Amino acid sequence: MPEKSGAEILIDTLIEQGVDTVFGYPGGAVLPIYDALFQQTKIRHVLVRHEAGAAHAAEGYARSTGKPGVVLVTSGPGATNAVTGIADAFMDSIPLVVLTGQVGTNLIGTDAFQEADTVGITRHCSKHNYLVKDPADLATVVREAFAIATKGRPGPVVIDIPKNVQVATAATDVKRPARSRFTYAGEADYAEINRAVELIANAKAPIFYTGGGIINSGPAASEALRALAELTGAPVTSTLMGLGAYPASGEAWLGMLGMHGTYEANMAMNQCDVMICLGARFDDRVTGRLDAFSPDSIKIHVDIDRSSINKTVRVDLPIVADVGMAIRQMVDVWKGRKYKKQRLDEWWARIAGWRAVDCLSYPGSTQEIMPQYAIERLFEATKDKAPIITTEVGQHQMWAAQHFHFDAPNKWLTSGGLGTMGYGLPAAIGAQMGDPDALVIDIAGEASIQMNIQEMATATQYRLPVKVFILNNEWMGMVRQWQELTYESRYSESYSDSLPDFVALAEAYGWKGIRCDDPAKLDDAIAEMLNFDGPVMFDCRVHKTSNCFPMIPSGAAHTDMILSADQVSGTMDDEAKALV
Amino acid sequence: MHIQQELTERHVLTLTVDNEAGTLARIAGMFTSRGYNIDSLTVADISEDHTTSRITIVTKGPPPVIDQIIAQCERLIPVHKVTDLTEAGPHVERELALVKVSSTGDQRVEAMRLADIYRARVIDATTNSFIFEITGGPEKIDTFVALMREVGLVEVGRTGIVGLMRGADAS
């Protein structure tokens, strides 16, 4: 009977699962796996500079390609460093398979060198996890892990492999059947779809509230959404995670909703009579104050995860299904019953009134680069190149969501649920590995970029032409903004002191560095960045004290938006705030 | 500002789960990390091939929270099925307790007499102590233990509740 080592079985099974790229960092407890990697040619290993970078790179790869991302790290600190990325993938439903080394089974529990209870630590921030104690189980576990990571609501799966299990051998011709214990939702019940379609067809003020579930369901789901929006004539808004599912250039597009969403999207959510939530989860950044959230609407919620339904907002028609299939079913039923597009003129007229507020406008400047202006110019310069945009977390992220526009899914990679600073650069590296020809830009802030700045070396090593576009205002801008709004401008520790010279830093890593602080020269500088065949760090010096508006203060209702800096929260009545 | 307390209901949930390392930690930890209550929890292997265990959890919460608890349990990979016995209809609940009393004279006689009334069995005896074994619903055991306090209760061990639906169908 032929036998192979656990490490070889692992590599064979990864190849069988179609894995061609692994993001990782070696260490004592994964040396047997790295040796097996060395002796094959089908899997490319991308050596990151910190394990957090490996996990975020795998996320970026997964989100841009739709394939699961694979991470390989050592035991102890290797695994704990990857935890933020695992938690991030769990919150944003990103399929990852994370392979962690572990001390030998005989040493587990003895506080051995580089031992950490990886399975215990990741239990509640992964979709599932395993400790494999026998190489004979490895192939089955890996197959099951890929199925769990990718099917149903996607998420990260951790496989902890003790070093002796990597070395020990097992028969390879025994195919243990994968356990069939795992079920997930597919098509929706037609009775529910019929009811949903009836509600939409009879609505006077319907709205589609779409989320990352549509992206996760695949490109066909985005196509189906476009068809449904066209058939029904209803407006579409999206969460941060769902941008690109419906094209920003589409007629029905209201912009993003939520805390930094548009005035028209939030007012329409508040005033609608039928809300169709498709693959979104009523996150607190979206709902604002729950008891004032869309008080008079009938709510339909399609989600693949039953636990997302009625978690925070009670809905009238829950539909547990793959959102892409459910939308397609709605389209079929709509057409089958020959429903006509509703006359929604009155509803669209109200929306036009809210749009007229022009909530994304900002004071212009010829002296300084306004951060919003920088994003607008970046968008104009790249919109014909179908760029993949990643972000860090903070003001720059929200400005990018507001002023960069996406017409296709899988082009917008941002840390939504966990809000992880340091996500953007490694995610850009992962996305570039997934599509070497794509234009990949990390829109960053000067504070966030420093959280995983070591990954510049990874881009250099693999000749990845990623662009990092830093909106440098010398502040942790979102922290400062909250301190202004809530703590009477006591700027506790939010100044980005002792910043590096980003241009010199870029050159030190073998990148090109560009600095620009003049709005008149911005377009040329952006062109210079785009024309450079290699990684570029762009230090865009922007107006230092701009804040991100509109904004629903935390815990406020959709109608309590602050539209510009001169409005102070809590001093006007709701009606006044909504109108200004 | 004060923390608001909501009205809670007691529910008995039974879970059929894979009998493998970490399943109990996964479920118990999920309750902790999401802030749910566990009043009692029992777990034991129930299948012929030792691949399946049954967990009975007694929990408390407002109805939407109970609904969310069930959904969150179902979301865990090793959980096959969750039944809310309290919602499902008529069901039986039983718990076993071991109750040690130490007393002499009239108190010892009274302990024995009460045990008889409650159909508790003596499973260990010395000249100045008994261990009683009692099964029943949680109220019966609560009452019995309260009575034993008056006649020399030393310690109590309880299994927590197991339950099944009445009738021929599996829950």
mmCIF file of C-alpha atoms in Angstrom, chain A residues 119-346:
data_model
loop_
_atom_site.group_PDB
_atom_site.id
_atom_site.type_symbol
_atom_site.label_atom_id
_atom_site.label_comp_id
_atom_site.label_asym_id
_atom_site.label_seq_id
_atom_site.Cartn_x
_atom_site.Cartn_y
_atom_site.Cartn_z
ATOM 1 C CA VAL A 119 -8.237 25.812 17.609
ATOM 2 C CA GLY A 120 -9.412 27.440 20.844
ATOM 3 C CA ILE A 121 -8.400 30.938 19.757
ATOM 4 C CA THR A 122 -10.034 30.704 16.328
ATOM 5 C CA ARG A 123 -13.128 28.771 17.380
ATOM 6 C CA HIS A 124 -15.410 31.779 17.468
ATOM 7 C CA CYS A 125 -13.858 33.775 14.644
ATOM 8 C CA SER A 126 -13.906 31.017 12.050
ATOM 9 C CA LYS A 127 -16.733 29.222 10.320
ATOM 10 C CA HIS A 128 -15.220 25.931 11.424
ATOM 11 C CA ASN A 129 -11.858 24.610 12.546
ATOM 12 C CA TYR A 130 -10.004 21.333 12.888
ATOM 13 C CA LEU A 131 -7.094 19.845 14.766
ATOM 14 C CA VAL A 132 -5.880 16.932 12.653
ATOM 15 C CA LYS A 133 -4.271 14.198 14.710
ATOM 16 C CA ASP A 134 -3.772 11.533 12.043
ATOM 17 C CA PRO A 135 -2.345 11.994 8.523
ATOM 18 C CA ALA A 136 -4.965 9.516 7.302
ATOM 19 C CA ASP A 137 -7.640 12.138 8.089
ATOM 20 C CA LEU A 138 -5.912 15.011 6.303
ATOM 21 C CA ALA A 139 -7.292 14.597 2.797
ATOM 22 C CA THR A 140 -10.870 14.281 4.039
ATOM 23 C CA VAL A 141 -10.512 17.260 6.360
ATOM 24 C CA VAL A 142 -9.016 19.456 3.629
ATOM 25 C CA ARG A 143 -11.797 18.546 1.183
ATOM 26 C CA GLU A 144 -14.428 19.212 3.804
ATOM 27 C CA ALA A 145 -12.744 22.506 4.744
ATOM 28 C CA PHE A 146 -12.911 23.785 1.153
ATOM 29 C CA ALA A 147 -16.573 22.812 0.943
ATOM 30 C CA ILE A 148 -17.401 24.567 4.217
ATOM 31 C CA ALA A 149 -15.371 27.675 3.344
ATOM 32 C CA THR A 150 -17.037 28.166 -0.029
ATOM 33 C CA LYS A 151 -20.587 26.824 0.261
ATOM 34 C CA GLY A 152 -23.544 28.460 1.959
ATOM 35 C CA ARG A 153 -22.432 31.683 3.617
ATOM 36 C CA PRO A 154 -18.694 31.638 2.925
ATOM 37 C CA GLY A 155 -16.145 32.035 5.681
ATOM 38 C CA PRO A 156 -12.710 31.093 6.967
ATOM 39 C CA VAL A 157 -11.895 27.519 7.973
ATOM 40 C CA VAL A 158 -8.789 26.787 10.040
ATOM 41 C CA ILE A 159 -6.897 23.489 9.878
ATOM 42 C CA ASP A 160 -4.341 23.065 12.658
ATOM 43 C CA ILE A 161 -1.762 20.399 11.771
ATOM 44 C CA PRO A 162 0.719 19.156 14.386
ATOM 45 C CA LYS A 163 4.273 18.760 13.137
ATOM 46 C CA ASN A 164 4.405 14.996 13.704
ATOM 47 C CA VAL A 165 1.211 14.603 11.646
ATOM 48 C CA GLN A 166 2.999 16.363 8.774
ATOM 49 C CA VAL A 167 5.899 13.912 9.009
ATOM 50 C CA ALA A 168 4.032 10.683 9.762
ATOM 51 C CA THR A 169 2.822 8.656 6.791
ATOM 52 C CA ALA A 170 -0.538 7.218 5.867
ATOM 53 C CA ALA A 171 -1.957 5.195 3.051
ATOM 54 C CA THR A 172 -3.034 7.354 0.154
ATOM 55 C CA ASP A 173 -5.339 4.979 -1.675
ATOM 56 C CA VAL A 174 -7.960 5.028 1.069
ATOM 57 C CA LYS A 175 -10.598 7.545 0.108
ATOM 58 C CA ARG A 176 -12.658 8.282 3.151
ATOM 59 C CA PRO A 177 -15.919 9.788 2.066
ATOM 60 C CA ALA A 178 -16.370 13.376 3.177
ATOM 61 C CA ARG A 179 -19.063 13.635 5.776
ATOM 62 C CA SER A 180 -22.310 14.874 4.334
ATOM 63 C CA ARG A 181 -23.375 16.620 7.506
ATOM 64 C CA PHE A 182 -23.145 20.047 5.966
ATOM 65 C CA THR A 183 -26.245 21.533 4.366
ATOM 66 C CA TYR A 184 -26.821 24.977 2.963
ATOM 67 C CA ALA A 185 -29.618 26.933 1.404
ATOM 68 C CA GLY A 186 -30.138 26.998 -2.355
ATOM 69 C CA GLU A 187 -33.293 28.028 -4.187
ATOM 70 C CA ALA A 188 -36.040 29.837 -2.353
ATOM 71 C CA ASP A 189 -39.492 28.453 -1.772
ATOM 72 C CA TYR A 190 -41.689 29.597 -4.678
ATOM 73 C CA ALA A 191 -44.580 30.522 -2.397
ATOM 74 C CA GLU A 192 -42.294 33.015 -0.665
ATOM 75 C CA ILE A 193 -40.957 34.336 -3.970
ATOM 76 C CA ASN A 194 -44.513 34.807 -5.235
ATOM 77 C CA ARG A 195 -45.416 36.774 -2.161
ATOM 78 C CA ALA A 196 -42.297 38.904 -2.430
ATOM 79 C CA VAL A 197 -42.994 39.692 -6.076
ATOM 80 C CA GLU A 198 -46.607 40.611 -5.261
ATOM 81 C CA LEU A 199 -45.432 42.967 -2.547
ATOM 82 C CA ILE A 200 -42.930 44.616 -4.877
ATOM 83 C CA ALA A 201 -45.456 44.896 -7.711
ATOM 84 C CA ASN A 202 -47.995 46.613 -5.452
ATOM 85 C CA ALA A 203 -45.546 48.893 -3.688
ATOM 86 C CA LYS A 204 -45.777 52.639 -4.102
ATOM 87 C CA ALA A 205 -42.300 53.288 -2.713
ATOM 88 C CA PRO A 206 -40.136 50.168 -2.957
ATOM 89 C CA ILE A 207 -36.382 50.026 -2.461
ATOM 90 C CA PHE A 208 -33.752 47.347 -2.973
ATOM 91 C CA TYR A 209 -31.278 47.273 -0.104
ATOM 92 C CA THR A 210 -28.443 45.077 -1.378
ATOM 93 C CA GLY A 211 -25.330 43.726 0.275
ATOM 94 C CA GLY A 212 -22.195 41.628 0.018
ATOM 95 C CA GLY A 213 -24.241 38.453 -0.288
ATOM 96 C CA ILE A 214 -24.868 39.321 -3.937
ATOM 97 C CA ILE A 215 -21.127 39.591 -4.573
ATOM 98 C CA ASN A 216 -20.566 36.285 -2.755
ATOM 99 C CA SER A 217 -23.291 34.594 -4.772
ATOM 100 C CA GLY A 218 -21.272 35.238 -7.946
ATOM 101 C CA PRO A 219 -21.436 37.483 -11.013
ATOM 102 C CA ALA A 220 -24.758 35.928 -12.114
ATOM 103 C CA ALA A 221 -26.402 37.357 -8.995
ATOM 104 C CA SER A 222 -25.330 40.871 -9.998
ATOM 105 C CA GLU A 223 -26.750 40.273 -13.471
ATOM 106 C CA ALA A 224 -30.030 39.098 -11.991
ATOM 107 C CA LEU A 225 -30.194 42.156 -9.725
ATOM 108 C CA ARG A 226 -29.788 44.446 -12.714
ATOM 109 C CA ALA A 227 -32.615 42.629 -14.485
ATOM 110 C CA LEU A 228 -34.893 42.829 -11.437
ATOM 111 C CA ALA A 229 -34.215 46.533 -10.925
ATOM 112 C CA GLU A 230 -34.955 47.148 -14.607
ATOM 113 C CA LEU A 231 -38.210 45.154 -14.498
ATOM 114 C CA THR A 232 -39.528 46.735 -11.328
ATOM 115 C CA GLY A 233 -38.218 50.268 -11.763
ATOM 116 C CA ALA A 234 -37.418 50.431 -8.064
ATOM 117 C CA PRO A 235 -34.390 52.295 -6.707
ATOM 118 C CA VAL A 236 -31.309 50.417 -5.500
ATOM 119 C CA THR A 237 -29.010 51.208 -2.615
ATOM 120 C CA SER A 238 -26.208 49.072 -1.246
ATOM 121 C CA THR A 239 -24.127 48.489 1.821
ATOM 122 C CA LEU A 240 -20.388 49.120 1.799
ATOM 123 C CA MET A 241 -19.879 45.412 1.107
ATOM 124 C CA GLY A 242 -22.222 45.281 -1.852
ATOM 125 C CA LEU A 243 -20.820 48.132 -3.968
ATOM 126 C CA GLY A 244 -20.539 47.071 -7.596
ATOM 127 C CA ALA A 245 -23.361 44.518 -7.500
ATOM 128 C CA TYR A 246 -25.583 47.148 -9.099
ATOM 129 C CA PRO A 247 -23.694 49.559 -11.355
ATOM 130 C CA ALA A 248 -23.125 53.033 -9.950
ATOM 131 C CA SER A 249 -23.844 54.323 -13.460
ATOM 132 C CA GLY A 250 -27.249 52.584 -13.437
ATOM 133 C CA GLU A 251 -30.449 54.620 -13.494
ATOM 134 C CA ALA A 252 -31.825 53.176 -10.279
ATOM 135 C CA TRP A 253 -28.678 53.774 -8.233
ATOM 136 C CA LEU A 254 -29.045 55.888 -5.075
ATOM 137 C CA GLY A 255 -25.530 55.456 -3.766
ATOM 138 C CA MET A 256 -24.420 53.707 -0.614
ATOM 139 C CA LEU A 257 -26.626 53.806 2.481
ATOM 140 C CA GLY A 258 -25.771 53.910 6.154
ATOM 141 C CA MET A 259 -23.609 56.031 8.403
ATOM 142 C CA HIS A 260 -21.728 57.692 5.532
ATOM 143 C CA GLY A 261 -24.267 56.853 2.865
ATOM 144 C CA THR A 262 -26.062 59.351 0.684
ATOM 145 C CA TYR A 263 -28.927 61.477 1.885
ATOM 146 C CA GLU A 264 -31.207 60.103 -0.836
ATOM 147 C CA ALA A 265 -30.416 56.477 0.008
ATOM 148 C CA ASN A 266 -31.029 56.920 3.716
ATOM 149 C CA MET A 267 -34.155 59.026 3.280
ATOM 150 C CA ALA A 268 -35.539 56.503 0.799
ATOM 151 C CA MET A 269 -34.843 53.696 3.273
ATOM 152 C CA ASN A 270 -36.661 55.661 5.940
ATOM 153 C CA GLN A 271 -39.682 56.512 3.781
ATOM 154 C CA CYS A 272 -40.106 53.365 1.680
ATOM 155 C CA ASP A 273 -43.208 51.170 1.924
ATOM 156 C CA VAL A 274 -41.571 47.916 0.806
ATOM 157 C CA MET A 275 -37.919 47.179 1.544
ATOM 158 C CA ILE A 276 -36.295 44.253 -0.230
ATOM 159 C CA CYS A 277 -33.103 43.356 1.603
ATOM 160 C CA LEU A 278 -30.965 41.139 -0.614
ATOM 161 C CA GLY A 279 -27.893 39.563 0.962
ATOM 162 C CA ALA A 280 -27.357 42.242 3.589
ATOM 163 C CA ARG A 281 -27.660 41.904 7.340
ATOM 164 C CA PHE A 282 -29.037 45.087 8.919
ATOM 165 C CA ASP A 283 -25.672 45.988 10.421
ATOM 166 C CA ASP A 284 -25.676 48.817 12.982
ATOM 167 C CA ARG A 285 -23.691 50.997 10.549
ATOM 168 C CA VAL A 286 -26.621 50.632 8.173
ATOM 169 C CA THR A 287 -29.650 50.839 10.427
ATOM 170 C CA GLY A 288 -28.649 53.613 12.791
ATOM 171 C CA ARG A 289 -31.120 53.818 15.676
ATOM 172 C CA LEU A 290 -33.119 50.607 15.444
ATOM 173 C CA ASP A 291 -36.458 51.883 16.730
ATOM 174 C CA ALA A 292 -36.436 54.607 14.079
ATOM 175 C CA PHE A 293 -35.257 52.360 11.245
ATOM 176 C CA SER A 294 -37.659 52.482 8.291
ATOM 177 C CA PRO A 295 -40.668 52.493 10.599
ATOM 178 C CA ASP A 296 -43.495 52.065 8.080
ATOM 179 C CA SER A 297 -42.144 49.568 5.579
ATOM 180 C CA ILE A 298 -42.924 45.948 4.893
ATOM 181 C CA LYS A 299 -39.556 44.215 5.001
ATOM 182 C CA ILE A 300 -38.517 41.285 2.838
ATOM 183 C CA HIS A 301 -35.166 39.732 3.740
ATOM 184 C CA VAL A 302 -33.349 37.215 1.558
ATOM 185 C CA ASP A 303 -30.310 35.703 3.251
ATOM 186 C CA ILE A 304 -28.477 32.402 2.958
ATOM 187 C CA ASP A 305 -27.849 32.383 6.706
ATOM 188 C CA ARG A 306 -30.946 31.880 8.813
ATOM 189 C CA SER A 307 -29.236 33.482 11.817
ATOM 190 C CA SER A 308 -29.016 36.814 9.952
ATOM 191 C CA ILE A 309 -32.791 36.988 9.749
ATOM 192 C CA ASN A 310 -34.566 38.757 12.618
ATOM 193 C CA LYS A 311 -31.213 39.236 14.389
ATOM 194 C CA THR A 312 -31.626 42.979 14.869
ATOM 195 C CA VAL A 313 -34.573 44.047 12.705
ATOM 196 C CA ARG A 314 -37.832 42.091 12.636
ATOM 197 C CA VAL A 315 -38.830 41.373 9.058
ATOM 198 C CA ASP A 316 -42.209 40.497 7.578
ATOM 199 C CA LEU A 317 -41.140 38.034 4.890
ATOM 200 C CA PRO A 318 -37.959 36.079 5.629
ATOM 201 C CA ILE A 319 -36.558 34.021 2.755
ATOM 202 C CA VAL A 320 -33.638 31.707 3.498
ATOM 203 C CA ALA A 321 -31.970 31.125 0.147
ATOM 204 C CA ASP A 322 -28.979 31.813 -2.057
ATOM 205 C CA VAL A 323 -29.650 35.424 -2.919
ATOM 206 C CA GLY A 324 -28.610 35.029 -6.554
ATOM 207 C CA MET A 325 -31.052 32.163 -7.068
ATOM 208 C CA ALA A 326 -33.804 34.023 -5.231
ATOM 209 C CA ILE A 327 -33.370 37.133 -7.389
ATOM 210 C CA ARG A 328 -33.461 35.022 -10.530
ATOM 211 C CA GLN A 329 -36.636 33.370 -9.260
ATOM 212 C CA MET A 330 -38.171 36.805 -8.666
ATOM 213 C CA VAL A 331 -37.271 37.819 -12.206
ATOM 214 C CA ASP A 332 -38.856 34.628 -13.566
ATOM 215 C CA VAL A 333 -42.036 35.071 -11.545
ATOM 216 C CA TRP A 334 -42.299 38.747 -12.493
ATOM 217 C CA LYS A 335 -41.996 37.885 -16.176
ATOM 218 C CA GLY A 336 -44.176 34.772 -15.894
ATOM 219 C CA ARG A 337 -47.008 36.730 -14.355
ATOM 220 C CA LYS A 338 -46.514 39.539 -16.843
ATOM 221 C CA TYR A 339 -46.312 42.219 -14.206
ATOM 222 C CA LYS A 340 -45.861 45.719 -15.591
ATOM 223 C CA LYS A 341 -43.322 48.154 -14.264
ATOM 224 C CA GLN A 342 -45.118 50.137 -11.566
ATOM 225 C CA ARG A 343 -45.694 53.827 -12.046
ATOM 226 C CA LEU A 344 -43.343 55.071 -9.389
ATOM 227 C CA ASP A 345 -43.172 58.671 -10.606
ATOM 228 C CA GLU A 346 -44.212 60.117 -7.293
#
